[in-house]
Short mmCIF file of N, CA and C in Angstrom, two decimals:
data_model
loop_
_atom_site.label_atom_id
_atom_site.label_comp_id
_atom_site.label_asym_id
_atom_site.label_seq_id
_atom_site.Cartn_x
_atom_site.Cartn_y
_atom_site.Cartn_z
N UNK I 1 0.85 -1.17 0.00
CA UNK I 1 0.00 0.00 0.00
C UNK I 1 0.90 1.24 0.00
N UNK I 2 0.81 2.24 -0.70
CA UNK I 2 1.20 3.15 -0.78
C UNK I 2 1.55 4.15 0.42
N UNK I 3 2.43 4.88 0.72
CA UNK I 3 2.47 5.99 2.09
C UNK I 3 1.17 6.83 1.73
N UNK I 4 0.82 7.18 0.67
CA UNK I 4 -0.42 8.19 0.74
C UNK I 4 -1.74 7.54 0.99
N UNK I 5 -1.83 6.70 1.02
CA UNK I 5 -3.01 5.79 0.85
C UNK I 5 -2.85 5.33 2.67
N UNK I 6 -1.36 5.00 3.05
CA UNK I 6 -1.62 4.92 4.68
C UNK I 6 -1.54 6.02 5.20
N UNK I 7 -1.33 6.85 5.06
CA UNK I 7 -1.52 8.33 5.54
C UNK I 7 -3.35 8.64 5.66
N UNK I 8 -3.85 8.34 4.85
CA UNK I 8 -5.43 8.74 5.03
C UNK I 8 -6.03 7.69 5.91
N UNK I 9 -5.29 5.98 5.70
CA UNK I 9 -6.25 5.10 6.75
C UNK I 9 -5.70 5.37 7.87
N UNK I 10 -4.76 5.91 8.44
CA UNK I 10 -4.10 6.73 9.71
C UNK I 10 -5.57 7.71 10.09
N UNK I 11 -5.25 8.52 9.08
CA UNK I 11 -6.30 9.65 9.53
C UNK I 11 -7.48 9.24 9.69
N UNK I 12 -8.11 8.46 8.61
CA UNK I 12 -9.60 8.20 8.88
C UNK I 12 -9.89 7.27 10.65
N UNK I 13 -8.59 6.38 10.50
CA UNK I 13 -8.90 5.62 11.88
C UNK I 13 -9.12 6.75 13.06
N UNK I 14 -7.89 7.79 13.18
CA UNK I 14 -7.94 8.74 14.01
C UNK I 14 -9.63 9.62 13.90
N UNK I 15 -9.79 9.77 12.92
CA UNK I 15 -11.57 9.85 13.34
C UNK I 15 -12.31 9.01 13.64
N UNK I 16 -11.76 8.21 13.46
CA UNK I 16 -13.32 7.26 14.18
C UNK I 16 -12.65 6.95 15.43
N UNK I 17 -11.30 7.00 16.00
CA UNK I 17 -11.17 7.12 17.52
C UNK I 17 -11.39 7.78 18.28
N UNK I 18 -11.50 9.31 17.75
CA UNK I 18 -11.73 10.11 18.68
C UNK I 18 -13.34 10.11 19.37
N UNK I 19 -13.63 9.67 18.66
CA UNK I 19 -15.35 9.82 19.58
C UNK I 19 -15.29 8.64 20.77
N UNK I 20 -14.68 6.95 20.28
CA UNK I 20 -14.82 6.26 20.66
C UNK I 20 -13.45 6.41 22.29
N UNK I 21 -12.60 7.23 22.12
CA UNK I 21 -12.01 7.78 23.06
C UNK I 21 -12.41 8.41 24.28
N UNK I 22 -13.29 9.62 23.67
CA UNK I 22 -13.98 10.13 24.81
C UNK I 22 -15.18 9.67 25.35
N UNK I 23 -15.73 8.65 24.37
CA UNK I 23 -17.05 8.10 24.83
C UNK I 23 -16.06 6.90 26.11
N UNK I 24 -15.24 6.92 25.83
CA UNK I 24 -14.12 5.74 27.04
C UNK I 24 -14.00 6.55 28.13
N UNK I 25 -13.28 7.36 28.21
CA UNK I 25 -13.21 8.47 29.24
C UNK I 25 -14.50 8.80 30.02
N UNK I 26 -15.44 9.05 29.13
CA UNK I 26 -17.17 9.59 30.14
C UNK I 26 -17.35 8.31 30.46
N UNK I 27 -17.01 7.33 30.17
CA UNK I 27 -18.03 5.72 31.01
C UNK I 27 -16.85 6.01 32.11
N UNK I 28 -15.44 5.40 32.43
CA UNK I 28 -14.78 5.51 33.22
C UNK I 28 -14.66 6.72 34.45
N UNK I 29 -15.27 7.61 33.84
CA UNK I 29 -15.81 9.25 35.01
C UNK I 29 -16.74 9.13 35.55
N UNK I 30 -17.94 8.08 34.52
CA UNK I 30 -19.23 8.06 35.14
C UNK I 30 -18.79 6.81 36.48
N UNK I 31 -18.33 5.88 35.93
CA UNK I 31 -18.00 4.76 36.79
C UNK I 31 -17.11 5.03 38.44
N UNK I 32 -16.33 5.71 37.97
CA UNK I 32 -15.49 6.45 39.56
C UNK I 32 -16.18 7.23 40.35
N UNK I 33 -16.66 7.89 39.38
CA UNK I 33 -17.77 9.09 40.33
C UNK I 33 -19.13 8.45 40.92
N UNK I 34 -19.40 6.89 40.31
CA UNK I 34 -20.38 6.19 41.04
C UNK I 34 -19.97 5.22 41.49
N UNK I 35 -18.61 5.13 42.03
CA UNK I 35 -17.90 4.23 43.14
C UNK I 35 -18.36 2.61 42.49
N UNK I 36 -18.66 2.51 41.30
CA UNK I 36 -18.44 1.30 40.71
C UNK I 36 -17.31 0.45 41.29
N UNK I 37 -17.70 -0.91 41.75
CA UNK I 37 -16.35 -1.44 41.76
C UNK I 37 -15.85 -2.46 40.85
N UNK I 38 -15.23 -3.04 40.81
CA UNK I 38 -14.77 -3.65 39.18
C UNK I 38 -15.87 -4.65 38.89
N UNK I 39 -16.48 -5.25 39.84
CA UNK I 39 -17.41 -7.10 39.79
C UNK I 39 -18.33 -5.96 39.48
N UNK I 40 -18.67 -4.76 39.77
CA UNK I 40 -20.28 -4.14 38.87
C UNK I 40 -20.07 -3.95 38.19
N UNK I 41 -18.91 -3.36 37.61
CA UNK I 41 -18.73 -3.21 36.24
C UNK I 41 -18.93 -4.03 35.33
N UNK I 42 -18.20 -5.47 35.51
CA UNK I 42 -18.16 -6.39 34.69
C UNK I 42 -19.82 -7.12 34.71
N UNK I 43 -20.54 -7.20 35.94
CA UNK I 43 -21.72 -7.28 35.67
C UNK I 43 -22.62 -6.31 34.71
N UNK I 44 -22.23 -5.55 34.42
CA UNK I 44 -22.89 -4.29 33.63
C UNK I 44 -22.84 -4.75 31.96
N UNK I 45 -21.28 -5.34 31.78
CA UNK I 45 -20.66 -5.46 30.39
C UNK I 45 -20.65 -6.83 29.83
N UNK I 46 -21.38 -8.01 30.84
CA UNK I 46 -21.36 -8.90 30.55
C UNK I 46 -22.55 -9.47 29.57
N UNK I 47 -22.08 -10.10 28.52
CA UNK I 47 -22.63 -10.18 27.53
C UNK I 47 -23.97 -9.23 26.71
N UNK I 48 -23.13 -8.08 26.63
CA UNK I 48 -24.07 -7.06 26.02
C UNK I 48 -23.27 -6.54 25.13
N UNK I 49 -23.83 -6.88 24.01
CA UNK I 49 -23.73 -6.53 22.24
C UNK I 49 -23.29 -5.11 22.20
N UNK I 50 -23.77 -4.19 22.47
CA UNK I 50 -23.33 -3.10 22.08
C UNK I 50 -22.24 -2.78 22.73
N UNK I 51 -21.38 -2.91 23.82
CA UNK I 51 -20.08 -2.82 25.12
C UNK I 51 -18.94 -3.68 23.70
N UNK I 52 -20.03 -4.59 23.41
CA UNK I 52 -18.82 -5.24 22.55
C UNK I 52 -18.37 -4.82 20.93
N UNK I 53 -19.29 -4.33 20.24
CA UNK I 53 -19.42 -3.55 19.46
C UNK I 53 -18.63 -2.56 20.10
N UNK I 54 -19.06 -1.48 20.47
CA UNK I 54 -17.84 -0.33 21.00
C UNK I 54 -16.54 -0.83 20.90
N UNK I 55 -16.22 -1.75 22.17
CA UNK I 55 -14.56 -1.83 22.09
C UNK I 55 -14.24 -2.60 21.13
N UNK I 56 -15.00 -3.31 20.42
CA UNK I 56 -14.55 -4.34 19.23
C UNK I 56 -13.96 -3.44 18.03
N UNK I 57 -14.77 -2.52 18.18
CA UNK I 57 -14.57 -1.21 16.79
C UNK I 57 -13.27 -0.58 17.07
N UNK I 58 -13.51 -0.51 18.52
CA UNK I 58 -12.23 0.57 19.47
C UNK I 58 -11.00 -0.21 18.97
N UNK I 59 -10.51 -1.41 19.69
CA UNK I 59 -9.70 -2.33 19.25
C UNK I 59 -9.02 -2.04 17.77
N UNK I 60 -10.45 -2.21 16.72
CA UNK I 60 -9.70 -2.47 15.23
C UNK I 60 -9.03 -1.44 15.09
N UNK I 61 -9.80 -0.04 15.59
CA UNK I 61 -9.36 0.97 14.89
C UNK I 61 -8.08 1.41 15.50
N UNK I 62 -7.63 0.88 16.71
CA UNK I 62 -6.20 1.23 16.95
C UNK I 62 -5.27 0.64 16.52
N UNK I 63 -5.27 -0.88 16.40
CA UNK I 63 -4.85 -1.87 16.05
C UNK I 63 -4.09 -1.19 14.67
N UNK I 64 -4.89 -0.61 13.90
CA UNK I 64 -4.46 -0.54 12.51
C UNK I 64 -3.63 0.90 12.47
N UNK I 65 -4.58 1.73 12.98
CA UNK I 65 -3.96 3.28 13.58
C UNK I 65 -2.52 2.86 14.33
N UNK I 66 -2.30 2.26 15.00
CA UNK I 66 -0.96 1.81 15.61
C UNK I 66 0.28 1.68 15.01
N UNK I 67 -0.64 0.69 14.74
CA UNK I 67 1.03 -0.20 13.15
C UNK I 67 0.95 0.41 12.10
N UNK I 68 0.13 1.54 11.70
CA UNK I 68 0.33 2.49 10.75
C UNK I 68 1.54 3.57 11.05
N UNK I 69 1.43 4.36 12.36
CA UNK I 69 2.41 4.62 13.33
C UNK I 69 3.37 4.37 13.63
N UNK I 70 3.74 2.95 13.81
CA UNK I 70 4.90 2.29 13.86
C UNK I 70 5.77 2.07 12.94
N UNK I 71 5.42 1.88 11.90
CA UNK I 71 5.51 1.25 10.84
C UNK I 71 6.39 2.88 10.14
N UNK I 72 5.21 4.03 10.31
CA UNK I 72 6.61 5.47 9.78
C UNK I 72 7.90 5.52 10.29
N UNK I 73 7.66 5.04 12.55
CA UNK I 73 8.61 5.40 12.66
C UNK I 73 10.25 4.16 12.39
N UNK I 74 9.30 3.27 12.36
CA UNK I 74 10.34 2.14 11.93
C UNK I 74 11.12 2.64 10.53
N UNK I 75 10.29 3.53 9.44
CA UNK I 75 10.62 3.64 8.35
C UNK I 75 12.22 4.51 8.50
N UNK I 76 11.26 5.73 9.28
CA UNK I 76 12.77 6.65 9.10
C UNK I 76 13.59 6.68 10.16
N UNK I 77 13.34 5.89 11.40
CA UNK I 77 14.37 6.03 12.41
C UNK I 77 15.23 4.53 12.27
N UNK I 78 14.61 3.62 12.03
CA UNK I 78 15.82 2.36 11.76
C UNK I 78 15.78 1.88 10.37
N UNK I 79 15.57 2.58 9.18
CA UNK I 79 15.21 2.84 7.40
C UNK I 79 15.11 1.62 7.32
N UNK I 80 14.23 1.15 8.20
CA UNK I 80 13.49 -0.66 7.87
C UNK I 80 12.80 -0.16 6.00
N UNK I 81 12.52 -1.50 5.37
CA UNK I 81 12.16 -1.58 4.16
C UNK I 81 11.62 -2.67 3.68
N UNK I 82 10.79 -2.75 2.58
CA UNK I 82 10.32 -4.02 2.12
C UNK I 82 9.39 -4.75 2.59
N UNK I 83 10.09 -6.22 2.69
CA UNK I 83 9.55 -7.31 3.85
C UNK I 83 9.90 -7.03 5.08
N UNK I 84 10.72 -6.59 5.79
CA UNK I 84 10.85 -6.65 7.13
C UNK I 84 10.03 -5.59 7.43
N UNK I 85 9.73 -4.11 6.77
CA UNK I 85 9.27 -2.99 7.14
C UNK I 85 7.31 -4.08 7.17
N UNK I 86 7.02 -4.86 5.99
CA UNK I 86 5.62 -5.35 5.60
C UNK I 86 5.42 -6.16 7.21
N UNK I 87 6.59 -6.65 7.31
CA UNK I 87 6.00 -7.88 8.28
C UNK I 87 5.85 -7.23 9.73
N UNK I 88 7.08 -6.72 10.12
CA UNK I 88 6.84 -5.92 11.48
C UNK I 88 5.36 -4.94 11.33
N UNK I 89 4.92 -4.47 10.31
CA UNK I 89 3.65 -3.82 10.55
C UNK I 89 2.65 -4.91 10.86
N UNK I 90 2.38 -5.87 9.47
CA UNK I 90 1.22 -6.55 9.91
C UNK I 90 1.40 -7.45 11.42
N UNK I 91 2.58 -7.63 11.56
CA UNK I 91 2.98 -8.41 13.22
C UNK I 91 2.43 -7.34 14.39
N UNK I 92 2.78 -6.13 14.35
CA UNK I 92 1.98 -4.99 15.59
C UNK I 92 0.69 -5.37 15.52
N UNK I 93 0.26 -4.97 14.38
CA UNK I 93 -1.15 -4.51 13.66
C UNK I 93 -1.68 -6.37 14.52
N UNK I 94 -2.03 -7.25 13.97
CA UNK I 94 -2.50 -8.43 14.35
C UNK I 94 -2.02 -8.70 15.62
N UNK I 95 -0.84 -8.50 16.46
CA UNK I 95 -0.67 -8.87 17.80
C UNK I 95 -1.60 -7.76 18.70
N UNK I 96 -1.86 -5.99 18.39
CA UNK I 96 -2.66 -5.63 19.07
C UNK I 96 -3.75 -6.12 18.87
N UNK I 97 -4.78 -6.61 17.89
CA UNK I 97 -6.43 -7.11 17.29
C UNK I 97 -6.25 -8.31 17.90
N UNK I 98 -5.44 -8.99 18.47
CA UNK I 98 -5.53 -10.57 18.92
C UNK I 98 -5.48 -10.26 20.44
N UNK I 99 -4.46 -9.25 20.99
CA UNK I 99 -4.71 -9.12 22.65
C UNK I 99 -5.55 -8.35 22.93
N UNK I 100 -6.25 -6.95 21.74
CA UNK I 100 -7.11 -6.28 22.58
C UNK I 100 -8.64 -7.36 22.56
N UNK I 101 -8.76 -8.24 21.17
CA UNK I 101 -9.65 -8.99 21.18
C UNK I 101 -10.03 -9.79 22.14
N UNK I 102 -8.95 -9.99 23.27
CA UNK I 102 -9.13 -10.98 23.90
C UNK I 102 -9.68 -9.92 25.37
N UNK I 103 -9.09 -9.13 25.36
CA UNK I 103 -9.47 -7.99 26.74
C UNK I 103 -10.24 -7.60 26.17
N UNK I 104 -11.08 -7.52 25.09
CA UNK I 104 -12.90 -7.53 24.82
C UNK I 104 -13.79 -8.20 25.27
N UNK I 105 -13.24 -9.49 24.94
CA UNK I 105 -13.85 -10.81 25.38
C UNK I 105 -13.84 -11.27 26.84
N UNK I 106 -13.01 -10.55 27.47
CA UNK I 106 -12.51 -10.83 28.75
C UNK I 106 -13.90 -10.02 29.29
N UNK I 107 -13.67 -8.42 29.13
CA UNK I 107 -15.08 -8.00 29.59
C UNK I 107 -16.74 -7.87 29.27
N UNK I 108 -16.98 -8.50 27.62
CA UNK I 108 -17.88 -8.71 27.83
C UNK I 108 -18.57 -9.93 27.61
N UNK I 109 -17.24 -11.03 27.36
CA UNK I 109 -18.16 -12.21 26.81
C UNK I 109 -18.64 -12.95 27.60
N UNK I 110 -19.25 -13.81 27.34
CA UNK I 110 -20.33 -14.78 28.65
C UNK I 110 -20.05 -15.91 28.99
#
């Protein structure tokens, strides 16, 4: 894929994080400020579709936003290239979507 072409799925991810960012931040404010303790929480998030939807989306979109990230600075600070520059991206990119997938699943699956 082209740098200009990852330059915009950078950006576009960065919009669709930012909402899903602060919508993270107001649950976690709402949750402290109502002395939630972690077992209500997880009773709250347990198996409900939309908690999972949210961070499932949250997840991809960093996942890719990440190793898009990485992947520049790998370019110009250690002038990685090629295959090693291809593989260390898709290796970030799939190792964050496989652990945040699993700390999805952790909080809301059943």
């Amino acid at each position: 894929m082209s740098s200009a072409r990852l330059s915009l799925l950078q950006r576009l991810t960065a919009m669709v994080m930012a909402p899903l960012v602060l919508g993270h931040l107001g649950v976690m404010i709402y949750a402290i400020h109502g002395g939630l303790s972690a077992a209500e929480i997880l009773s709250r998030t347990r198996g409900s579709l939309g908690w999972g939807l949210f961070y499932g989306l949250f997840v991809l979109v960093v996942s890719v936003h990440a190793a898009i990230g990485v992947r520049a600075i790998a370019e110009e600070w250690f002038k990685l290239k090629g295959v090693v520059l291809q593989t260390l991206t898709l290796a970030i990119g799939f190792g964050l979507l496989v652990f945040g997938g699993r700390a999805v699943f952790a909080v809301v699956g059943s």
